Short mmCIF file of C-alpha atoms in Angstrom, two decimals:
data_model
loop_
_atom_site.label_atom_id
_atom_site.label_comp_id
_atom_site.label_asym_id
_atom_site.label_seq_id
_atom_site.Cartn_x
_atom_site.Cartn_y
_atom_site.Cartn_z
CA MET J 1 -37.80 -10.97 -81.90
CA ASN J 2 -35.89 -7.95 -83.10
CA LEU J 3 -35.61 -5.79 -79.66
CA SER J 4 -33.37 -2.87 -78.91
CA LEU J 5 -30.73 -3.10 -76.75
CA GLY J 6 -32.44 -1.29 -73.84
CA VAL J 7 -35.26 -3.38 -73.94
CA ARG J 8 -33.11 -6.52 -73.49
CA VAL J 9 -31.52 -4.97 -70.55
CA LEU J 10 -34.67 -4.25 -68.96
CA ILE J 11 -35.65 -7.84 -69.64
CA VAL J 12 -32.36 -8.86 -68.01
CA PHE J 13 -32.67 -6.79 -64.94
CA ALA J 14 -36.35 -7.87 -64.61
CA CYS J 15 -35.14 -11.50 -64.44
CA ALA J 16 -32.54 -10.62 -61.84
CA SER J 17 -34.73 -8.83 -59.73
CA PHE J 18 -36.98 -11.74 -59.79
CA SER J 19 -34.00 -14.26 -58.91
CA VAL J 20 -33.25 -12.09 -56.01
CA ASN J 21 -36.39 -12.11 -54.73
CA ILE J 22 -36.41 -15.95 -55.01
CA GLY J 23 -33.01 -16.38 -53.68
CA MET J 24 -34.06 -14.28 -50.80
CA ALA J 25 -37.19 -16.01 -49.87
CA ALA J 26 -35.06 -19.41 -50.10
CA ALA J 27 -32.53 -18.21 -47.59
CA TRP J 28 -35.05 -16.84 -45.38
CA LEU J 29 -36.77 -20.30 -45.38
CA SER J 30 -33.78 -22.31 -45.15
CA HIS J 31 -32.58 -20.39 -42.09
CA THR J 32 -33.33 -22.01 -38.58
CA PRO J 33 -32.70 -20.42 -35.33
CA GLY J 34 -29.14 -21.42 -34.09
CA SER J 35 -27.58 -22.37 -37.38
CA PRO J 36 -24.92 -20.09 -38.89
CA ALA J 37 -26.24 -17.57 -41.46
CA GLY J 38 -23.78 -18.59 -43.78
CA GLU J 39 -25.55 -21.95 -44.46
CA ALA J 40 -28.56 -19.61 -45.46
CA VAL J 41 -26.55 -17.25 -47.60
CA LEU J 42 -25.02 -20.36 -49.63
CA TYR J 43 -28.47 -22.01 -49.97
CA GLY J 44 -30.06 -18.73 -51.33
CA GLY J 45 -27.24 -17.60 -53.68
CA GLY J 46 -27.84 -21.28 -55.35
CA SER J 47 -31.30 -20.44 -55.50
CA PHE J 48 -30.65 -17.09 -57.16
CA GLY J 49 -28.08 -18.89 -59.50
CA GLY J 50 -30.36 -21.61 -60.79
CA THR J 51 -33.26 -19.14 -60.90
CA LEU J 52 -31.39 -16.88 -62.93
CA ALA J 53 -29.92 -19.61 -65.35
CA LEU J 54 -33.76 -20.84 -66.01
CA CYS J 55 -35.17 -17.66 -66.74
CA LEU J 56 -32.23 -16.79 -69.29
CA ALA J 57 -32.33 -20.27 -70.71
CA VAL J 58 -36.36 -19.96 -71.25
CA LEU J 59 -35.94 -16.33 -72.59
CA LYS J 60 -32.98 -17.47 -74.89
CA ALA J 61 -35.32 -20.59 -76.21
CA LEU J 62 -38.18 -17.93 -77.09
CA LYS J 63 -35.65 -16.02 -78.65
CA VAL J 64 -36.22 -13.12 -76.76
CA LEU J 65 -32.50 -12.26 -76.14
#
C-alpha cells in the first residue's frame, strides 16, 4: 500500500494506544493487594512492548507500514 505519512503516523498511534490499554489491563490484573506496585508496572510494560511489537510486525507483514 502506498499510504501518506500522516496516515502511517495515525496507524502507529492507534497501535500504541491499543498497546497502552493492553498493558494497563495486564498490570491491573497482575497486581495483588499487599505486593509492591513495581512488579505490576514491569508486567504491564512487558505486555505493552510485546503487544506493540506484535501489532507493528503484523502491519509490516501486510505491507501497511
